[in-house]
JSON list of C-alpha atoms in Angstrom, two decimals:
[
{"chain": "A", "resi": 1197, "resn": "UNK", "atom": "CA", "xyz": [-0.09, 0.02, -0.03]},
{"chain": "A", "resi": 1198, "resn": "UNK", "atom": "CA", "xyz": [3.02, 2.21, 0.69]},
{"chain": "A", "resi": 1199, "resn": "UNK", "atom": "CA", "xyz": [4.45, 1.69, -2.82]},
{"chain": "A", "resi": 1200, "resn": "UNK", "atom": "CA", "xyz": [0.98, 2.34, -4.28]},
{"chain": "A", "resi": 1201, "resn": "UNK", "atom": "CA", "xyz": [0.56, 5.74, -2.47]},
{"chain": "A", "resi": 1202, "resn": "UNK", "atom": "CA", "xyz": [4.08, 7.08, -2.59]},
{"chain": "A", "resi": 1203, "resn": "UNK", "atom": "CA", "xyz": [5.60, 5.13, -5.83]},
{"chain": "A", "resi": 1204, "resn": "UNK", "atom": "CA", "xyz": [2.77, 3.94, -8.20]},
{"chain": "A", "resi": 1205, "resn": "UNK", "atom": "CA", "xyz": [5.57, 3.28, -10.54]},
{"chain": "A", "resi": 1206, "resn": "UNK", "atom": "CA", "xyz": [7.07, 0.69, -8.46]},
{"chain": "A", "resi": 1207, "resn": "UNK", "atom": "CA", "xyz": [3.99, -1.33, -7.61]},
{"chain": "A", "resi": 1208, "resn": "UNK", "atom": "CA", "xyz": [4.62, -4.17, -10.31]},
{"chain": "A", "resi": 1209, "resn": "UNK", "atom": "CA", "xyz": [8.17, -4.59, -9.25]},
{"chain": "A", "resi": 1210, "resn": "UNK", "atom": "CA", "xyz": [7.17, -4.63, -5.51]},
{"chain": "A", "resi": 1211, "resn": "UNK", "atom": "CA", "xyz": [4.32, -7.00, -5.97]},
{"chain": "A", "resi": 1212, "resn": "UNK", "atom": "CA", "xyz": [6.55, -9.45, -7.77]},
{"chain": "A", "resi": 1213, "resn": "UNK", "atom": "CA", "xyz": [9.29, -9.08, -4.90]},
{"chain": "A", "resi": 1214, "resn": "UNK", "atom": "CA", "xyz": [6.49, -9.62, -2.52]},
{"chain": "A", "resi": 1215, "resn": "UNK", "atom": "CA", "xyz": [5.07, -12.88, -4.16]},
{"chain": "A", "resi": 1216, "resn": "UNK", "atom": "CA", "xyz": [8.60, -14.21, -4.57]},
{"chain": "A", "resi": 1217, "resn": "UNK", "atom": "CA", "xyz": [9.37, -13.66, -0.93]},
{"chain": "A", "resi": 1218, "resn": "UNK", "atom": "CA", "xyz": [5.96, -15.35, 0.48]},
{"chain": "A", "resi": 1219, "resn": "UNK", "atom": "CA", "xyz": [5.52, -18.21, -2.32]},
{"chain": "A", "resi": 1220, "resn": "UNK", "atom": "CA", "xyz": [9.04, -18.65, -3.40]},
{"chain": "A", "resi": 1221, "resn": "UNK", "atom": "CA", "xyz": [11.41, -17.71, -6.16]},
{"chain": "A", "resi": 1222, "resn": "UNK", "atom": "CA", "xyz": [10.05, -20.07, -8.73]},
{"chain": "A", "resi": 1223, "resn": "UNK", "atom": "CA", "xyz": [6.43, -19.07, -8.37]},
{"chain": "A", "resi": 1224, "resn": "UNK", "atom": "CA", "xyz": [6.54, -16.51, -11.08]},
{"chain": "A", "resi": 1225, "resn": "UNK", "atom": "CA", "xyz": [8.76, -18.31, -13.48]},
{"chain": "A", "resi": 1226, "resn": "UNK", "atom": "CA", "xyz": [7.61, -19.20, -16.92]},
{"chain": "A", "resi": 1227, "resn": "UNK", "atom": "CA", "xyz": [6.94, -22.61, -18.49]},
{"chain": "A", "resi": 1228, "resn": "UNK", "atom": "CA", "xyz": [10.12, -22.24, -20.21]},
{"chain": "A", "resi": 1229, "resn": "UNK", "atom": "CA", "xyz": [11.97, -23.63, -17.15]},
{"chain": "A", "resi": 1230, "resn": "UNK", "atom": "CA", "xyz": [10.28, -27.16, -17.35]},
{"chain": "A", "resi": 1231, "resn": "UNK", "atom": "CA", "xyz": [12.57, -29.94, -18.49]},
{"chain": "A", "resi": 1232, "resn": "UNK", "atom": "CA", "xyz": [10.58, -31.04, -21.60]},
{"chain": "A", "resi": 1233, "resn": "UNK", "atom": "CA", "xyz": [13.27, -33.49, -22.38]},
{"chain": "A", "resi": 1234, "resn": "UNK", "atom": "CA", "xyz": [13.09, -35.46, -19.27]},
{"chain": "A", "resi": 1235, "resn": "UNK", "atom": "CA", "xyz": [9.24, -35.16, -19.34]},
{"chain": "A", "resi": 1236, "resn": "UNK", "atom": "CA", "xyz": [9.37, -36.97, -22.72]},
{"chain": "A", "resi": 1237, "resn": "UNK", "atom": "CA", "xyz": [12.24, -39.34, -22.39]},
{"chain": "A", "resi": 1238, "resn": "UNK", "atom": "CA", "xyz": [11.75, -40.51, -18.71]},
{"chain": "A", "resi": 1239, "resn": "UNK", "atom": "CA", "xyz": [8.42, -39.50, -17.22]},
{"chain": "A", "resi": 1240, "resn": "UNK", "atom": "CA", "xyz": [6.09, -40.53, -20.19]},
{"chain": "A", "resi": 1241, "resn": "UNK", "atom": "CA", "xyz": [5.39, -44.10, -21.43]},
{"chain": "A", "resi": 1242, "resn": "UNK", "atom": "CA", "xyz": [4.82, -45.17, -24.83]},
{"chain": "A", "resi": 1243, "resn": "UNK", "atom": "CA", "xyz": [1.15, -45.92, -24.11]},
{"chain": "A", "resi": 1244, "resn": "UNK", "atom": "CA", "xyz": [0.18, -42.74, -22.93]},
{"chain": "A", "resi": 1245, "resn": "UNK", "atom": "CA", "xyz": [0.13, -39.68, -25.14]},
{"chain": "A", "resi": 1246, "resn": "UNK", "atom": "CA", "xyz": [1.37, -36.27, -24.37]},
{"chain": "A", "resi": 1247, "resn": "UNK", "atom": "CA", "xyz": [-1.22, -33.77, -24.70]},
{"chain": "A", "resi": 1248, "resn": "UNK", "atom": "CA", "xyz": [0.11, -30.19, -25.19]},
{"chain": "A", "resi": 1249, "resn": "UNK", "atom": "CA", "xyz": [-2.76, -27.79, -24.67]},
{"chain": "A", "resi": 1250, "resn": "UNK", "atom": "CA", "xyz": [-2.62, -24.20, -25.06]},
{"chain": "A", "resi": 1251, "resn": "UNK", "atom": "CA", "xyz": [-4.69, -20.98, -25.36]},
{"chain": "A", "resi": 1252, "resn": "UNK", "atom": "CA", "xyz": [-5.68, -19.85, -28.93]},
{"chain": "A", "resi": 1253, "resn": "UNK", "atom": "CA", "xyz": [-2.90, -18.24, -30.70]},
{"chain": "A", "resi": 1254, "resn": "UNK", "atom": "CA", "xyz": [-0.08, -20.08, -29.02]},
{"chain": "A", "resi": 1255, "resn": "UNK", "atom": "CA", "xyz": [1.55, -22.96, -30.91]},
{"chain": "A", "resi": 1256, "resn": "UNK", "atom": "CA", "xyz": [3.17, -25.55, -28.55]},
{"chain": "A", "resi": 1257, "resn": "UNK", "atom": "CA", "xyz": [4.26, -27.63, -31.39]},
{"chain": "A", "resi": 1258, "resn": "UNK", "atom": "CA", "xyz": [7.69, -25.87, -31.64]},
{"chain": "A", "resi": 1259, "resn": "UNK", "atom": "CA", "xyz": [8.54, -27.28, -28.31]},
{"chain": "A", "resi": 1260, "resn": "UNK", "atom": "CA", "xyz": [8.29, -30.89, -29.89]},
{"chain": "A", "resi": 1261, "resn": "UNK", "atom": "CA", "xyz": [10.30, -29.69, -33.03]},
{"chain": "A", "resi": 1262, "resn": "UNK", "atom": "CA", "xyz": [13.04, -28.32, -30.88]},
{"chain": "A", "resi": 1263, "resn": "UNK", "atom": "CA", "xyz": [13.19, -31.33, -28.76]},
{"chain": "A", "resi": 1264, "resn": "UNK", "atom": "CA", "xyz": [13.30, -33.78, -31.85]},
{"chain": "A", "resi": 1265, "resn": "UNK", "atom": "CA", "xyz": [16.17, -31.79, -33.44]},
{"chain": "A", "resi": 1266, "resn": "UNK", "atom": "CA", "xyz": [17.95, -31.65, -30.01]},
{"chain": "A", "resi": 1267, "resn": "UNK", "atom": "CA", "xyz": [17.75, -35.43, -29.89]},
{"chain": "A", "resi": 1268, "resn": "UNK", "atom": "CA", "xyz": [18.74, -35.99, -33.37]},
{"chain": "A", "resi": 1269, "resn": "UNK", "atom": "CA", "xyz": [15.30, -37.59, -33.96]},
{"chain": "A", "resi": 1270, "resn": "UNK", "atom": "CA", "xyz": [14.69, -35.64, -37.22]},
{"chain": "A", "resi": 1271, "resn": "UNK", "atom": "CA", "xyz": [14.15, -38.96, -39.41]},
{"chain": "A", "resi": 1272, "resn": "UNK", "atom": "CA", "xyz": [12.17, -40.58, -36.53]},
{"chain": "A", "resi": 1273, "resn": "UNK", "atom": "CA", "xyz": [9.79, -37.87, -36.27]},
{"chain": "A", "resi": 1274, "resn": "UNK", "atom": "CA", "xyz": [6.49, -37.01, -38.34]},
{"chain": "A", "resi": 1275, "resn": "UNK", "atom": "CA", "xyz": [4.21, -34.31, -37.77]},
{"chain": "A", "resi": 1276, "resn": "UNK", "atom": "CA", "xyz": [0.69, -33.93, -39.23]},
{"chain": "A", "resi": 1277, "resn": "UNK", "atom": "CA", "xyz": [-2.03, -31.28, -39.07]},
{"chain": "A", "resi": 1278, "resn": "UNK", "atom": "CA", "xyz": [-5.49, -32.52, -38.22]},
{"chain": "A", "resi": 1279, "resn": "UNK", "atom": "CA", "xyz": [-8.95, -30.89, -39.36]},
{"chain": "A", "resi": 1280, "resn": "UNK", "atom": "CA", "xyz": [-9.72, -32.87, -42.62]},
{"chain": "A", "resi": 1281, "resn": "UNK", "atom": "CA", "xyz": [-10.43, -36.33, -43.45]},
{"chain": "A", "resi": 1282, "resn": "UNK", "atom": "CA", "xyz": [-7.20, -36.82, -45.35]},
{"chain": "A", "resi": 1283, "resn": "UNK", "atom": "CA", "xyz": [-5.50, -35.76, -42.26]},
{"chain": "A", "resi": 1284, "resn": "UNK", "atom": "CA", "xyz": [-7.18, -38.41, -40.20]},
{"chain": "A", "resi": 1285, "resn": "UNK", "atom": "CA", "xyz": [-6.16, -41.11, -42.61]},
{"chain": "A", "resi": 1286, "resn": "UNK", "atom": "CA", "xyz": [-2.55, -40.16, -42.76]},
{"chain": "A", "resi": 1287, "resn": "UNK", "atom": "CA", "xyz": [-2.66, -39.89, -38.86]},
{"chain": "A", "resi": 1288, "resn": "UNK", "atom": "CA", "xyz": [-4.08, -43.25, -38.62]},
{"chain": "A", "resi": 1289, "resn": "UNK", "atom": "CA", "xyz": [-1.16, -44.71, -40.64]},
{"chain": "A", "resi": 1290, "resn": "UNK", "atom": "CA", "xyz": [1.49, -42.98, -38.95]},
{"chain": "A", "resi": 1291, "resn": "UNK", "atom": "CA", "xyz": [0.38, -43.88, -35.47]},
{"chain": "A", "resi": 1292, "resn": "UNK", "atom": "CA", "xyz": [-0.01, -47.50, -36.36]},
{"chain": "A", "resi": 1293, "resn": "UNK", "atom": "CA", "xyz": [3.62, -47.41, -38.31]},
{"chain": "A", "resi": 1294, "resn": "UNK", "atom": "CA", "xyz": [5.30, -45.42, -35.32]},
{"chain": "A", "resi": 1295, "resn": "UNK", "atom": "CA", "xyz": [3.85, -47.50, -32.56]},
{"chain": "A", "resi": 1296, "resn": "UNK", "atom": "CA", "xyz": [5.60, -50.48, -34.33]},
{"chain": "A", "resi": 1297, "resn": "UNK", "atom": "CA", "xyz": [8.78, -48.91, -35.00]},
{"chain": "A", "resi": 1298, "resn": "UNK", "atom": "CA", "xyz": [9.27, -46.74, -32.04]},
{"chain": "A", "resi": 1299, "resn": "UNK", "atom": "CA", "xyz": [9.26, -43.29, -33.64]},
{"chain": "A", "resi": 1300, "resn": "UNK", "atom": "CA", "xyz": [7.59, -40.05, -32.69]},
{"chain": "A", "resi": 1301, "resn": "UNK", "atom": "CA", "xyz": [4.20, -38.70, -34.12]},
{"chain": "A", "resi": 1302, "resn": "UNK", "atom": "CA", "xyz": [3.04, -35.00, -33.68]},
{"chain": "A", "resi": 1303, "resn": "UNK", "atom": "CA", "xyz": [-0.71, -34.48, -34.43]},
{"chain": "A", "resi": 1304, "resn": "UNK", "atom": "CA", "xyz": [-1.30, -30.64, -34.43]},
{"chain": "A", "resi": 1305, "resn": "UNK", "atom": "CA", "xyz": [-4.69, -29.17, -33.74]},
{"chain": "A", "resi": 1306, "resn": "UNK", "atom": "CA", "xyz": [-6.62, -32.20, -32.62]},
{"chain": "A", "resi": 1307, "resn": "UNK", "atom": "CA", "xyz": [-9.32, -29.94, -31.11]},
{"chain": "A", "resi": 1308, "resn": "UNK", "atom": "CA", "xyz": [-10.70, -29.51, -34.70]},
{"chain": "A", "resi": 1309, "resn": "UNK", "atom": "CA", "xyz": [-11.55, -33.24, -34.93]},
{"chain": "A", "resi": 1310, "resn": "UNK", "atom": "CA", "xyz": [-13.08, -34.46, -31.71]},
{"chain": "A", "resi": 1311, "resn": "UNK", "atom": "CA", "xyz": [-15.10, -37.22, -33.56]},
{"chain": "A", "resi": 1312, "resn": "UNK", "atom": "CA", "xyz": [-11.93, -38.66, -34.93]},
{"chain": "A", "resi": 1313, "resn": "UNK", "atom": "CA", "xyz": [-10.25, -38.51, -31.23]},
{"chain": "A", "resi": 1314, "resn": "UNK", "atom": "CA", "xyz": [-12.76, -41.16, -30.14]},
{"chain": "A", "resi": 1315, "resn": "UNK", "atom": "CA", "xyz": [-11.48, -43.69, -32.67]},
{"chain": "A", "resi": 1316, "resn": "UNK", "atom": "CA", "xyz": [-7.82, -42.49, -31.68]},
{"chain": "A", "resi": 1317, "resn": "UNK", "atom": "CA", "xyz": [-8.63, -43.33, -28.07]},
{"chain": "A", "resi": 1318, "resn": "UNK", "atom": "CA", "xyz": [-10.07, -46.77, -28.88]},
{"chain": "A", "resi": 1319, "resn": "UNK", "atom": "CA", "xyz": [-6.97, -47.51, -30.99]},
{"chain": "A", "resi": 1320, "resn": "UNK", "atom": "CA", "xyz": [-4.71, -46.45, -28.36]},
{"chain": "A", "resi": 1321, "resn": "UNK", "atom": "CA", "xyz": [-6.26, -48.92, -25.94]},
{"chain": "A", "resi": 1322, "resn": "UNK", "atom": "CA", "xyz": [-5.69, -51.67, -28.27]},
{"chain": "A", "resi": 1323, "resn": "UNK", "atom": "CA", "xyz": [-1.95, -50.78, -29.11]},
{"chain": "A", "resi": 1324, "resn": "UNK", "atom": "CA", "xyz": [1.13, -52.60, -27.71]},
{"chain": "A", "resi": 1325, "resn": "UNK", "atom": "CA", "xyz": [3.46, -49.99, -28.77]},
{"chain": "A", "resi": 1326, "resn": "UNK", "atom": "CA", "xyz": [7.40, -49.94, -28.88]},
{"chain": "A", "resi": 1327, "resn": "UNK", "atom": "CA", "xyz": [8.91, -48.53, -25.81]},
{"chain": "A", "resi": 1328, "resn": "UNK", "atom": "CA", "xyz": [10.38, -45.53, -27.77]},
{"chain": "A", "resi": 1329, "resn": "UNK", "atom": "CA", "xyz": [7.07, -44.62, -29.35]},
{"chain": "A", "resi": 1330, "resn": "UNK", "atom": "CA", "xyz": [5.81, -41.23, -28.33]},
{"chain": "A", "resi": 1331, "resn": "UNK", "atom": "CA", "xyz": [2.57, -39.61, -29.52]},
{"chain": "A", "resi": 1332, "resn": "UNK", "atom": "CA", "xyz": [2.24, -35.77, -29.21]},
{"chain": "A", "resi": 1333, "resn": "UNK", "atom": "CA", "xyz": [-0.97, -34.05, -29.52]},
{"chain": "A", "resi": 1334, "resn": "UNK", "atom": "CA", "xyz": [-1.45, -30.27, -29.63]},
{"chain": "A", "resi": 1335, "resn": "UNK", "atom": "CA", "xyz": [-4.82, -28.71, -29.08]},
{"chain": "A", "resi": 1336, "resn": "UNK", "atom": "CA", "xyz": [-6.52, -25.50, -27.84]},
{"chain": "A", "resi": 1337, "resn": "UNK", "atom": "CA", "xyz": [-8.77, -25.66, -24.75]},
{"chain": "A", "resi": 1338, "resn": "UNK", "atom": "CA", "xyz": [-11.89, -27.49, -25.84]},
{"chain": "A", "resi": 1339, "resn": "UNK", "atom": "CA", "xyz": [-14.80, -29.18, -23.98]},
{"chain": "A", "resi": 1340, "resn": "UNK", "atom": "CA", "xyz": [-15.67, -31.51, -26.95]},
{"chain": "A", "resi": 1341, "resn": "UNK", "atom": "CA", "xyz": [-12.23, -33.58, -26.41]},
{"chain": "A", "resi": 1342, "resn": "UNK", "atom": "CA", "xyz": [-13.09, -36.85, -25.21]},
{"chain": "A", "resi": 1343, "resn": "UNK", "atom": "CA", "xyz": [-12.69, -37.10, -21.31]},
{"chain": "A", "resi": 1344, "resn": "UNK", "atom": "CA", "xyz": [-11.09, -40.68, -21.38]},
{"chain": "A", "resi": 1345, "resn": "UNK", "atom": "CA", "xyz": [-8.43, -39.34, -23.89]},
{"chain": "A", "resi": 1346, "resn": "UNK", "atom": "CA", "xyz": [-7.54, -36.77, -21.32]},
{"chain": "A", "resi": 1347, "resn": "UNK", "atom": "CA", "xyz": [-7.47, -39.19, -18.61]},
{"chain": "A", "resi": 1348, "resn": "UNK", "atom": "CA", "xyz": [-4.97, -41.44, -20.30]},
{"chain": "A", "resi": 1349, "resn": "UNK", "atom": "CA", "xyz": [-2.68, -38.56, -21.51]},
{"chain": "A", "resi": 1350, "resn": "UNK", "atom": "CA", "xyz": [-0.03, -36.67, -19.68]},
{"chain": "A", "resi": 1351, "resn": "UNK", "atom": "CA", "xyz": [-1.10, -33.12, -19.97]},
{"chain": "A", "resi": 1352, "resn": "UNK", "atom": "CA", "xyz": [0.98, -30.00, -20.15]},
{"chain": "A", "resi": 1353, "resn": "UNK", "atom": "CA", "xyz": [-0.57, -26.57, -20.62]},
{"chain": "A", "resi": 1354, "resn": "UNK", "atom": "CA", "xyz": [1.31, -23.76, -22.08]},
{"chain": "A", "resi": 1355, "resn": "UNK", "atom": "CA", "xyz": [0.34, -20.20, -22.11]},
{"chain": "A", "resi": 1356, "resn": "UNK", "atom": "CA", "xyz": [1.65, -17.15, -23.74]},
{"chain": "A", "resi": 1357, "resn": "UNK", "atom": "CA", "xyz": [3.23, -14.73, -21.33]},
{"chain": "A", "resi": 1358, "resn": "UNK", "atom": "CA", "xyz": [1.02, -11.87, -20.34]},
{"chain": "A", "resi": 1359, "resn": "UNK", "atom": "CA", "xyz": [1.67, -8.02, -20.20]},
{"chain": "A", "resi": 1360, "resn": "UNK", "atom": "CA", "xyz": [5.06, -6.91, -21.34]},
{"chain": "A", "resi": 1361, "resn": "UNK", "atom": "CA", "xyz": [6.83, -10.33, -21.31]},
{"chain": "A", "resi": 1362, "resn": "UNK", "atom": "CA", "xyz": [4.85, -11.22, -24.34]},
{"chain": "A", "resi": 1363, "resn": "UNK", "atom": "CA", "xyz": [6.32, -8.45, -26.39]},
{"chain": "A", "resi": 1364, "resn": "UNK", "atom": "CA", "xyz": [9.87, -9.34, -25.32]}
]
């Protein structure tokens, strides 16, 4: 309150300092501090997809692209955009092949095809995938995504930084 009355230009800085003192230094840190490599390679299993959820206008698929490049999996990684029947067929084939060979598949914008996600969920229950297989799904927050798919997935939520951080 003293800062607000005497120096309103310092209120943002002082508020951030207060939150860090009370709740800890890492409380205000961004999602860039997560160890995405460790999550993908150690914490997730082949039979559990990794669901990257974001707000509209933010694309989390670049995180998977960067990790695939860093791990040298460029030839063992395929990416498909969803939203059309042609994309469904290609994604079905890619998931089947990748689960057998142990490669990675990224399906972008799966929120555009909630009907197809029901068939994907059933297929994932029937699969016995290779241990190196990883399925990444990117989507915007959408209530039409099947609840069972959400339950069986490892979910990471990404938000664009707010305020001045987004401009930097």
